[in-house]
Amino acid sequence: MRVEKDVLESSWRRSEPEGYRRSRLRGWSRVLMAPLVLLLGLLPLAGSANASAAVPVRVLEWNIWHGGKDPAVGGAQNLPRLIDQLVALQPDVFFAIETYGSAEEIRTGLSRRAGKGVYSATRITSGASDNLWIFTHYPVVEVYPKPTGSVVSDFNLGGVRVRLPNGRQLNLFDTWLSYSNPWIGDLVDENAHNVRAGKKPPHSTADVVAAEESRQLPNITDIVDVQLPRMLRGNTDPTVLAGDLNTVPSHDWEQGWAGCRDHFGMAFPLRTTKKLTDAGFVDTFRAANPDVCSAPGRTWSPQPEYDHMIMPDRIDFVFAKGRTVSTTRSFVVGQRLPQHGPGRFYSDHAAVVSDLLIG
């Protein structure tokens, strides 16, 4: 039967008109190709692979202490060592605080040695004291206007928007909040010394809260409620805000963490960094290191003059916002590179490094 069927089918095909046979074959080819076309449609085009891939972005925030040239760490001789540290960290974005005349040396060092191409350096702070700068090898597509009003100035805040390799854009804001006297960190540390010695804390909760509310809280309130909305004008691209906030994290000093060994049962209702998290920002260091007790993340201060401080003050931050942003790692750098041998760290602040993934 198989042979007869094949012969009959072959005979039938030979007997059908040639034009009809070509038409019928084209019809079958369209039927057979349809699933393949559908499958190919579901696959990304080779040329568009980068357009959909999430991009790893290494963010570095560092107050480099008087341009990296403070006399306590060797003056001008310290800056090349500080740049060695920057190069070793290979940041995609570097938020610099207290840049003070060192921007071009930093930009040149990163461009020549970090292995990520040519960096730009965007000056945020105008005037003689060039506090804030943003360094990046990503193309800068917009520099945001300076703050308005009387609460903060470009000494405290400024930003740019950059284009990532996947085509997405990323907002970057460099920040420094004013120092207050008395300072929150000192008040809390004095309390800790007294509690450890079995004495009554000299500063009430209200004293600590009032110290933050004198400077840092008004600064960040103006930034979140007034300046960022005015600058962004409805832009919803992912945003990174980093800087020296001169206060400790609200979350870390909630009652739930009062049992940490170096908190001595203390808790304070601080609100500066909470203002950011309430606005949708994520504290990337704490996201990557959720246990406050085991990972305090001290950034103030690696200098020996502050060894007496009990409290591991974390006053430098990288905050990120956006539904396509995640934190893969975050850590603090407060020790010299091995090749530099023993000696003081390069700044009175430790650096904060956060590795982000941005889709």
mmCIF file of C-alpha atoms in Angstrom:
data_model
loop_
_atom_site.group_PDB
_atom_site.id
_atom_site.type_symbol
_atom_site.label_atom_id
_atom_site.label_comp_id
_atom_site.label_asym_id
_atom_site.label_seq_id
_atom_site.Cartn_x
_atom_site.Cartn_y
_atom_site.Cartn_z
ATOM 1 C CA MET A 1 0.000 0.000 0.000
ATOM 2 C CA ARG A 2 2.838 2.359 0.761
ATOM 3 C CA VAL A 3 4.316 1.932 -2.746
ATOM 4 C CA GLU A 4 0.953 2.289 -4.415
ATOM 5 C CA LYS A 5 0.175 5.439 -2.441
ATOM 6 C CA ASP A 6 3.536 6.985 -3.323
ATOM 7 C CA VAL A 7 3.122 6.149 -6.973
ATOM 8 C CA LEU A 8 -0.379 7.508 -7.090
ATOM 9 C CA GLU A 9 0.656 10.730 -5.310
ATOM 10 C CA SER A 10 3.615 11.167 -7.664
ATOM 11 C CA SER A 11 1.415 10.562 -10.683
ATOM 12 C CA TRP A 12 -1.143 13.036 -9.419
ATOM 13 C CA ARG A 13 1.549 15.698 -8.888
ATOM 14 C CA ARG A 14 2.890 15.176 -12.428
ATOM 15 C CA SER A 15 -0.596 15.511 -13.831
ATOM 16 C CA GLU A 16 -1.543 18.790 -12.085
ATOM 17 C CA PRO A 17 -0.952 22.070 -13.943
ATOM 18 C CA GLU A 18 2.514 23.577 -13.297
ATOM 19 C CA GLY A 19 1.179 26.963 -12.191
ATOM 20 C CA TYR A 20 -1.244 25.412 -9.745
ATOM 21 C CA ARG A 21 1.564 23.281 -8.277
ATOM 22 C CA ARG A 22 3.794 26.330 -7.704
ATOM 23 C CA SER A 23 0.937 28.184 -6.051
ATOM 24 C CA ARG A 24 0.141 25.251 -3.775
ATOM 25 C CA LEU A 25 3.806 24.917 -2.752
ATOM 26 C CA ARG A 26 4.013 28.606 -1.936
ATOM 27 C CA GLY A 27 0.932 28.189 0.276
ATOM 28 C CA TRP A 28 2.495 25.277 2.153
ATOM 29 C CA SER A 29 5.755 27.217 2.567
ATOM 30 C CA ARG A 30 3.853 30.081 4.191
ATOM 31 C CA VAL A 31 2.191 27.646 6.598
ATOM 32 C CA LEU A 32 5.500 26.028 7.506
ATOM 33 C CA MET A 33 7.330 29.342 7.916
ATOM 34 C CA ALA A 34 4.701 30.982 10.152
ATOM 35 C CA PRO A 35 5.872 29.359 13.435
ATOM 36 C CA LEU A 36 9.490 30.215 12.605
ATOM 37 C CA VAL A 37 8.611 33.854 11.937
ATOM 38 C CA LEU A 38 6.680 33.988 15.200
ATOM 39 C CA LEU A 39 9.649 32.525 17.094
ATOM 40 C CA LEU A 40 12.072 34.969 15.536
ATOM 41 C CA GLY A 41 9.760 37.818 16.467
ATOM 42 C CA LEU A 42 10.025 36.863 20.111
ATOM 43 C CA LEU A 43 13.837 36.931 20.079
ATOM 44 C CA PRO A 44 15.784 40.223 20.501
ATOM 45 C CA LEU A 45 17.518 41.462 17.406
ATOM 46 C CA ALA A 46 21.305 41.174 17.545
ATOM 47 C CA GLY A 47 21.700 44.911 17.188
ATOM 48 C CA SER A 48 19.231 45.684 19.981
ATOM 49 C CA ALA A 49 20.667 43.412 22.687
ATOM 50 C CA ASN A 50 22.241 46.323 24.569
ATOM 51 C CA ALA A 51 18.993 48.276 24.477
ATOM 52 C CA SER A 52 17.265 45.815 26.811
ATOM 53 C CA ALA A 53 20.148 44.693 29.022
ATOM 54 C CA ALA A 54 20.521 46.030 32.549
ATOM 55 C CA VAL A 55 23.724 48.004 33.051
ATOM 56 C CA PRO A 56 26.011 47.566 36.071
ATOM 57 C CA VAL A 57 26.915 51.017 37.408
ATOM 58 C CA ARG A 58 29.548 51.522 40.088
ATOM 59 C CA VAL A 59 28.887 54.672 42.107
ATOM 60 C CA LEU A 60 31.500 56.228 44.373
ATOM 61 C CA GLU A 61 30.784 58.966 46.927
ATOM 62 C CA TRP A 62 33.691 60.542 48.766
ATOM 63 C CA ASN A 63 34.412 63.717 50.684
ATOM 64 C CA ILE A 64 38.111 64.050 49.861
ATOM 65 C CA TRP A 65 38.955 66.652 52.549
ATOM 66 C CA HIS A 66 40.176 69.983 51.231
ATOM 67 C CA GLY A 67 40.831 68.701 47.718
ATOM 68 C CA GLY A 68 42.786 65.731 49.010
ATOM 69 C CA LYS A 69 45.479 68.141 50.169
ATOM 70 C CA ASP A 70 44.783 68.663 53.854
ATOM 71 C CA PRO A 71 48.070 69.157 55.767
ATOM 72 C CA ALA A 72 47.115 66.399 58.226
ATOM 73 C CA VAL A 73 47.445 63.797 55.455
ATOM 74 C CA GLY A 74 50.517 65.215 53.733
ATOM 75 C CA GLY A 75 49.229 68.214 51.824
ATOM 76 C CA ALA A 76 49.755 68.135 48.053
ATOM 77 C CA GLN A 77 51.691 64.874 48.298
ATOM 78 C CA ASN A 78 48.514 63.085 49.368
ATOM 79 C CA LEU A 79 46.493 63.835 46.224
ATOM 80 C CA PRO A 80 48.358 61.367 43.925
ATOM 81 C CA ARG A 81 47.779 58.637 46.507
ATOM 82 C CA LEU A 82 44.095 59.549 46.743
ATOM 83 C CA ILE A 83 43.847 59.358 42.939
ATOM 84 C CA ASP A 84 45.493 55.910 43.074
ATOM 85 C CA GLN A 85 42.596 54.871 45.302
ATOM 86 C CA LEU A 86 40.048 56.345 42.900
ATOM 87 C CA VAL A 87 41.629 54.520 39.974
ATOM 88 C CA ALA A 88 41.683 51.234 41.899
ATOM 89 C CA LEU A 89 37.940 51.538 42.581
ATOM 90 C CA GLN A 90 37.149 52.219 38.881
ATOM 91 C CA PRO A 91 33.920 54.162 39.416
ATOM 92 C CA ASP A 92 31.487 54.740 36.597
ATOM 93 C CA VAL A 93 30.267 57.785 38.516
ATOM 94 C CA PHE A 94 32.209 59.642 41.201
ATOM 95 C CA PHE A 95 30.396 62.160 43.405
ATOM 96 C CA ALA A 96 33.118 64.355 44.881
ATOM 97 C CA ILE A 97 32.726 66.591 47.925
ATOM 98 C CA GLU A 98 35.328 69.179 49.030
ATOM 99 C CA THR A 99 36.941 68.943 45.599
ATOM 100 C CA TYR A 100 38.550 72.383 46.001
ATOM 101 C CA GLY A 101 40.850 72.805 43.010
ATOM 102 C CA SER A 102 41.692 69.138 42.381
ATOM 103 C CA ALA A 103 39.113 68.352 39.685
ATOM 104 C CA GLU A 104 41.386 68.336 36.651
ATOM 105 C CA GLU A 105 44.000 66.112 38.282
ATOM 106 C CA ILE A 106 41.248 63.689 39.296
ATOM 107 C CA ARG A 107 39.648 63.718 35.841
ATOM 108 C CA THR A 108 42.997 63.129 34.142
ATOM 109 C CA GLY A 109 43.938 60.318 36.499
ATOM 110 C CA LEU A 110 40.649 58.496 35.999
ATOM 111 C CA SER A 111 40.728 58.972 32.220
ATOM 112 C CA ARG A 112 44.266 57.675 31.818
ATOM 113 C CA ARG A 113 44.265 54.829 34.304
ATOM 114 C CA ALA A 114 40.817 53.618 35.352
ATOM 115 C CA GLY A 115 40.345 51.668 32.130
ATOM 116 C CA LYS A 116 36.864 52.991 31.368
ATOM 117 C CA GLY A 117 37.560 55.655 28.787
ATOM 118 C CA VAL A 118 37.573 59.429 29.043
ATOM 119 C CA TYR A 119 35.852 60.996 32.036
ATOM 120 C CA SER A 120 34.115 64.335 32.083
ATOM 121 C CA ALA A 121 34.124 66.576 35.138
ATOM 122 C CA THR A 122 31.014 68.661 35.757
ATOM 123 C CA ARG A 123 31.441 71.499 38.200
ATOM 124 C CA ILE A 124 28.380 71.876 40.403
ATOM 125 C CA THR A 125 29.474 74.574 42.851
ATOM 126 C CA SER A 126 30.266 77.984 41.371
ATOM 127 C CA GLY A 127 32.441 80.615 42.981
ATOM 128 C CA ALA A 128 35.872 80.235 44.522
ATOM 129 C CA SER A 129 35.010 77.225 46.702
ATOM 130 C CA ASP A 130 34.311 74.454 44.178
ATOM 131 C CA ASN A 131 32.850 71.979 46.634
ATOM 132 C CA LEU A 132 30.801 69.593 44.460
ATOM 133 C CA TRP A 133 31.865 67.916 41.199
ATOM 134 C CA ILE A 134 30.522 64.900 39.298
ATOM 135 C CA PHE A 135 32.933 62.717 37.315
ATOM 136 C CA THR A 136 31.723 60.083 34.836
ATOM 137 C CA HIS A 137 32.680 58.382 31.577
ATOM 138 C CA TYR A 138 29.009 58.277 30.518
ATOM 139 C CA PRO A 139 27.867 60.996 28.081
ATOM 140 C CA VAL A 140 26.297 63.939 29.924
ATOM 141 C CA VAL A 141 23.083 64.924 28.153
ATOM 142 C CA GLU A 142 21.904 67.644 30.532
ATOM 143 C CA VAL A 143 23.241 69.777 33.372
ATOM 144 C CA TYR A 144 20.430 70.736 35.705
ATOM 145 C CA PRO A 145 19.815 74.357 36.702
ATOM 146 C CA LYS A 146 21.133 75.575 40.013
ATOM 147 C CA PRO A 147 18.960 75.592 43.137
ATOM 148 C CA THR A 148 16.790 78.612 43.798
ATOM 149 C CA GLY A 149 15.681 80.179 47.061
ATOM 150 C CA SER A 150 17.574 80.769 50.275
ATOM 151 C CA VAL A 151 17.710 77.336 51.973
ATOM 152 C CA VAL A 152 20.264 75.523 49.795
ATOM 153 C CA SER A 153 22.585 76.676 47.030
ATOM 154 C CA ASP A 154 24.880 74.986 44.519
ATOM 155 C CA PHE A 155 27.281 74.485 47.415
ATOM 156 C CA ASN A 156 24.728 71.914 48.658
ATOM 157 C CA LEU A 157 23.213 70.410 45.515
ATOM 158 C CA GLY A 158 23.527 70.025 41.790
ATOM 159 C CA GLY A 159 23.022 67.407 39.140
ATOM 160 C CA VAL A 160 23.343 66.071 35.631
ATOM 161 C CA ARG A 161 21.620 63.481 33.464
ATOM 162 C CA VAL A 162 23.722 60.881 31.645
ATOM 163 C CA ARG A 163 23.060 58.278 28.971
ATOM 164 C CA LEU A 164 23.866 54.656 29.819
ATOM 165 C CA PRO A 165 25.103 52.038 27.312
ATOM 166 C CA ASN A 166 21.618 50.445 27.181
ATOM 167 C CA GLY A 167 20.121 53.747 26.043
ATOM 168 C CA ARG A 168 18.471 54.513 29.362
ATOM 169 C CA GLN A 169 19.163 57.826 31.062
ATOM 170 C CA LEU A 170 20.198 58.295 34.675
ATOM 171 C CA ASN A 171 19.862 61.362 36.896
ATOM 172 C CA LEU A 172 22.815 62.118 39.191
ATOM 173 C CA PHE A 173 22.731 64.583 42.111
ATOM 174 C CA ASP A 174 25.701 65.479 44.293
ATOM 175 C CA THR A 175 24.829 66.682 47.798
ATOM 176 C CA TRP A 176 26.364 68.224 50.891
ATOM 177 C CA LEU A 177 24.199 69.143 53.875
ATOM 178 C CA SER A 178 25.272 71.843 56.292
ATOM 179 C CA TYR A 179 27.140 70.970 59.456
ATOM 180 C CA SER A 180 25.399 71.812 62.728
ATOM 181 C CA ASN A 181 26.920 72.877 66.035
ATOM 182 C CA PRO A 182 26.320 71.037 68.293
ATOM 183 C CA TRP A 183 26.622 68.114 65.926
ATOM 184 C CA ILE A 184 24.386 65.019 66.133
ATOM 185 C CA GLY A 185 27.291 62.568 66.030
ATOM 186 C CA ASP A 186 29.089 64.259 68.929
ATOM 187 C CA LEU A 187 25.960 64.371 71.078
ATOM 188 C CA VAL A 188 25.204 60.694 70.535
ATOM 189 C CA ASP A 189 28.828 59.718 71.169
ATOM 190 C CA GLU A 190 28.963 61.680 74.425
ATOM 191 C CA ASN A 191 25.796 59.878 75.520
ATOM 192 C CA ALA A 192 27.379 56.516 74.670
ATOM 193 C CA HIS A 193 30.496 57.259 76.719
ATOM 194 C CA ASN A 194 28.374 58.111 79.730
ATOM 195 C CA VAL A 195 26.103 55.075 79.404
ATOM 196 C CA ARG A 196 29.132 52.805 79.135
ATOM 197 C CA ALA A 197 30.527 54.366 82.293
ATOM 198 C CA GLY A 198 27.243 53.831 84.119
ATOM 199 C CA LYS A 199 26.335 57.505 84.081
ATOM 200 C CA LYS A 200 23.283 59.395 82.913
ATOM 201 C CA PRO A 201 23.430 60.554 79.272
ATOM 202 C CA PRO A 202 24.105 64.319 79.204
ATOM 203 C CA HIS A 203 21.952 64.965 76.123
ATOM 204 C CA SER A 204 18.253 64.250 75.902
ATOM 205 C CA THR A 205 16.511 62.793 72.880
ATOM 206 C CA ALA A 206 15.082 66.245 72.258
ATOM 207 C CA ASP A 207 18.617 67.706 72.233
ATOM 208 C CA VAL A 208 19.759 65.262 69.547
ATOM 209 C CA VAL A 209 16.665 65.773 67.420
ATOM 210 C CA ALA A 210 16.950 69.561 67.728
ATOM 211 C CA ALA A 211 20.560 69.454 66.512
ATOM 212 C CA GLU A 212 19.496 67.716 63.300
ATOM 213 C CA GLU A 213 16.478 69.952 62.830
ATOM 214 C CA SER A 214 18.637 73.079 62.943
ATOM 215 C CA ARG A 215 20.418 72.428 59.617
ATOM 216 C CA GLN A 216 20.278 68.992 58.016
ATOM 217 C CA LEU A 217 16.514 68.493 58.072
ATOM 218 C CA PRO A 218 15.696 71.927 56.549
ATOM 219 C CA ASN A 219 18.325 71.328 53.863
ATOM 220 C CA ILE A 220 17.020 67.926 52.797
ATOM 221 C CA THR A 221 13.381 69.058 53.013
ATOM 222 C CA ASP A 222 14.101 71.855 50.554
ATOM 223 C CA ILE A 223 16.007 69.466 48.286
ATOM 224 C CA VAL A 224 13.286 66.798 48.214
ATOM 225 C CA ASP A 225 10.203 69.032 48.206
ATOM 226 C CA VAL A 226 11.395 71.991 46.127
ATOM 227 C CA GLN A 227 14.688 71.613 44.277
ATOM 228 C CA LEU A 228 14.474 68.086 42.830
ATOM 229 C CA PRO A 229 10.918 68.520 41.464
ATOM 230 C CA ARG A 230 11.887 71.860 39.914
ATOM 231 C CA MET A 231 15.024 70.416 38.320
ATOM 232 C CA LEU A 232 13.549 67.122 37.109
ATOM 233 C CA ARG A 233 10.334 68.672 35.740
ATOM 234 C CA GLY A 234 8.486 65.371 35.842
ATOM 235 C CA ASN A 235 11.386 63.243 34.566
ATOM 236 C CA THR A 236 11.007 59.693 35.881
ATOM 237 C CA ASP A 237 14.350 58.201 34.854
ATOM 238 C CA PRO A 238 16.264 56.388 37.602
ATOM 239 C CA THR A 239 17.974 58.786 40.016
ATOM 240 C CA VAL A 240 21.027 58.564 42.242
ATOM 241 C CA LEU A 241 21.577 61.136 44.975
ATOM 242 C CA ALA A 242 24.822 60.836 46.916
ATOM 243 C CA GLY A 243 26.810 62.927 49.323
ATOM 244 C CA ASP A 244 27.963 63.905 52.778
ATOM 245 C CA LEU A 245 24.760 64.506 54.737
ATOM 246 C CA ASN A 246 26.420 65.376 58.058
ATOM 247 C CA THR A 247 23.951 63.249 59.999
ATOM 248 C CA VAL A 248 23.461 59.603 60.869
ATOM 249 C CA PRO A 249 20.829 57.343 59.234
ATOM 250 C CA SER A 250 17.300 57.612 60.603
ATOM 251 C CA HIS A 251 16.701 53.893 60.045
ATOM 252 C CA ASP A 252 19.829 52.803 61.934
ATOM 253 C CA TRP A 253 18.760 54.696 65.059
ATOM 254 C CA GLU A 254 15.211 53.407 65.275
ATOM 255 C CA GLN A 255 14.154 51.564 68.416
ATOM 256 C CA GLY A 256 14.479 48.212 66.673
ATOM 257 C CA TRP A 257 18.265 48.627 66.548
ATOM 258 C CA ALA A 258 18.745 49.975 70.090
ATOM 259 C CA GLY A 259 20.104 46.578 71.117
ATOM 260 C CA CYS A 260 23.191 46.859 68.905
ATOM 261 C CA ARG A 261 26.327 46.577 71.012
ATOM 262 C CA ASP A 262 27.497 50.104 70.205
ATOM 263 C CA HIS A 263 24.047 51.711 70.503
ATOM 264 C CA PHE A 264 23.841 51.128 74.268
ATOM 265 C CA GLY A 265 20.062 50.920 74.214
ATOM 266 C CA MET A 266 19.698 54.336 72.630
ATOM 267 C CA ALA A 267 17.259 55.303 69.869
ATOM 268 C CA PHE A 268 16.448 58.656 68.293
ATOM 269 C CA PRO A 269 13.583 59.736 66.003
ATOM 270 C CA LEU A 270 15.818 61.353 63.386
ATOM 271 C CA ARG A 271 14.229 62.489 60.126
ATOM 272 C CA THR A 272 16.802 63.638 57.576
ATOM 273 C CA THR A 273 17.492 60.391 55.732
ATOM 274 C CA LYS A 274 13.898 59.302 56.369
ATOM 275 C CA LYS A 275 12.839 62.252 54.257
ATOM 276 C CA LEU A 276 14.641 60.607 51.342
ATOM 277 C CA THR A 277 13.355 57.090 51.929
ATOM 278 C CA ASP A 278 9.812 58.417 52.334
ATOM 279 C CA ALA A 279 10.252 59.969 48.876
ATOM 280 C CA GLY A 280 11.087 56.572 47.377
ATOM 281 C CA PHE A 281 14.891 56.609 47.623
ATOM 282 C CA VAL A 282 16.763 53.527 48.816
ATOM 283 C CA ASP A 283 19.801 53.704 51.089
ATOM 284 C CA THR A 284 21.973 51.438 48.946
ATOM 285 C CA PHE A 285 24.501 50.604 51.654
ATOM 286 C CA ARG A 286 21.762 49.461 54.010
ATOM 287 C CA ALA A 287 19.971 47.602 51.204
ATOM 288 C CA ALA A 288 23.128 45.570 50.606
ATOM 289 C CA ASN A 289 23.971 45.266 54.320
ATOM 290 C CA PRO A 290 20.634 45.020 56.162
ATOM 291 C CA ASP A 291 21.990 44.172 59.626
ATOM 292 C CA VAL A 292 22.779 47.473 61.344
ATOM 293 C CA CYS A 293 24.529 45.782 64.252
ATOM 294 C CA SER A 294 27.011 43.767 62.191
ATOM 295 C CA ALA A 295 27.505 46.313 59.385
ATOM 296 C CA PRO A 296 27.378 49.858 60.782
ATOM 297 C CA GLY A 297 29.288 51.240 57.770
ATOM 298 C CA ARG A 298 31.316 53.873 59.568
ATOM 299 C CA THR A 299 32.477 56.747 57.366
ATOM 300 C CA TRP A 300 33.326 59.241 60.120
ATOM 301 C CA SER A 301 36.145 59.163 60.677
ATOM 302 C CA PRO A 302 39.109 57.007 59.676
ATOM 303 C CA GLN A 303 41.543 59.555 61.121
ATOM 304 C CA PRO A 304 43.270 58.606 64.393
ATOM 305 C CA GLU A 305 42.046 61.752 66.169
ATOM 306 C CA TYR A 306 38.597 60.154 66.203
ATOM 307 C CA ASP A 307 39.589 56.752 67.545
ATOM 308 C CA HIS A 308 38.040 57.765 70.864
ATOM 309 C CA MET A 309 34.570 57.794 69.314
ATOM 310 C CA ILE A 310 32.422 54.826 70.254
ATOM 311 C CA MET A 311 29.726 55.438 67.691
ATOM 312 C CA PRO A 312 30.366 54.141 64.134
ATOM 313 C CA ASP A 313 28.927 57.228 62.446
ATOM 314 C CA ARG A 314 27.754 56.670 58.876
ATOM 315 C CA ILE A 315 27.268 60.132 57.446
ATOM 316 C CA ASP A 316 28.078 59.511 53.750
ATOM 317 C CA PHE A 317 25.439 57.980 51.515
ATOM 318 C CA VAL A 318 24.431 56.732 48.090
ATOM 319 C CA PHE A 319 20.657 56.818 47.608
ATOM 320 C CA ALA A 320 18.954 55.428 44.508
ATOM 321 C CA LYS A 321 15.414 55.657 43.186
ATOM 322 C CA GLY A 322 13.657 53.850 40.355
ATOM 323 C CA ARG A 323 11.780 50.615 39.809
ATOM 324 C CA THR A 324 14.503 49.319 37.464
ATOM 325 C CA VAL A 325 17.314 49.975 39.964
ATOM 326 C CA SER A 326 18.742 47.331 42.291
ATOM 327 C CA THR A 327 21.796 47.205 44.553
ATOM 328 C CA THR A 328 24.129 44.259 44.133
ATOM 329 C CA ARG A 329 26.855 45.343 46.577
ATOM 330 C CA SER A 330 27.878 48.286 48.765
ATOM 331 C CA PHE A 331 30.896 48.803 50.964
ATOM 332 C CA VAL A 332 32.997 51.410 52.730
ATOM 333 C CA VAL A 333 36.651 52.145 51.957
ATOM 334 C CA GLY A 334 38.637 53.559 54.855
ATOM 335 C CA GLN A 335 42.078 51.955 54.640
ATOM 336 C CA ARG A 336 45.114 52.789 52.559
ATOM 337 C CA LEU A 337 46.126 50.764 49.546
ATOM 338 C CA PRO A 338 48.791 48.157 50.401
ATOM 339 C CA GLN A 339 51.331 49.690 48.016
ATOM 340 C CA HIS A 340 51.238 52.952 49.982
ATOM 341 C CA GLY A 341 52.358 51.329 53.203
ATOM 342 C CA PRO A 342 51.262 52.387 56.687
ATOM 343 C CA GLY A 343 50.032 55.897 57.408
ATOM 344 C CA ARG A 344 46.935 58.024 57.590
ATOM 345 C CA PHE A 345 44.008 57.383 55.304
ATOM 346 C CA TYR A 346 43.662 59.863 52.444
ATOM 347 C CA SER A 347 40.676 61.762 53.891
ATOM 348 C CA ASP A 348 38.794 62.361 57.118
ATOM 349 C CA HIS A 349 35.834 60.574 55.492
ATOM 350 C CA ALA A 350 35.733 56.989 54.301
ATOM 351 C CA ALA A 351 34.448 56.478 50.775
ATOM 352 C CA VAL A 352 31.192 54.705 49.928
ATOM 353 C CA VAL A 353 31.013 52.395 46.910
ATOM 354 C CA SER A 354 27.673 51.037 45.666
ATOM 355 C CA ASP A 355 27.346 48.647 42.735
ATOM 356 C CA LEU A 356 23.965 49.166 41.101
ATOM 357 C CA LEU A 357 22.134 47.387 38.312
ATOM 358 C CA ILE A 358 20.031 49.722 36.181
ATOM 359 C CA GLY A 359 17.602 48.390 33.604
#
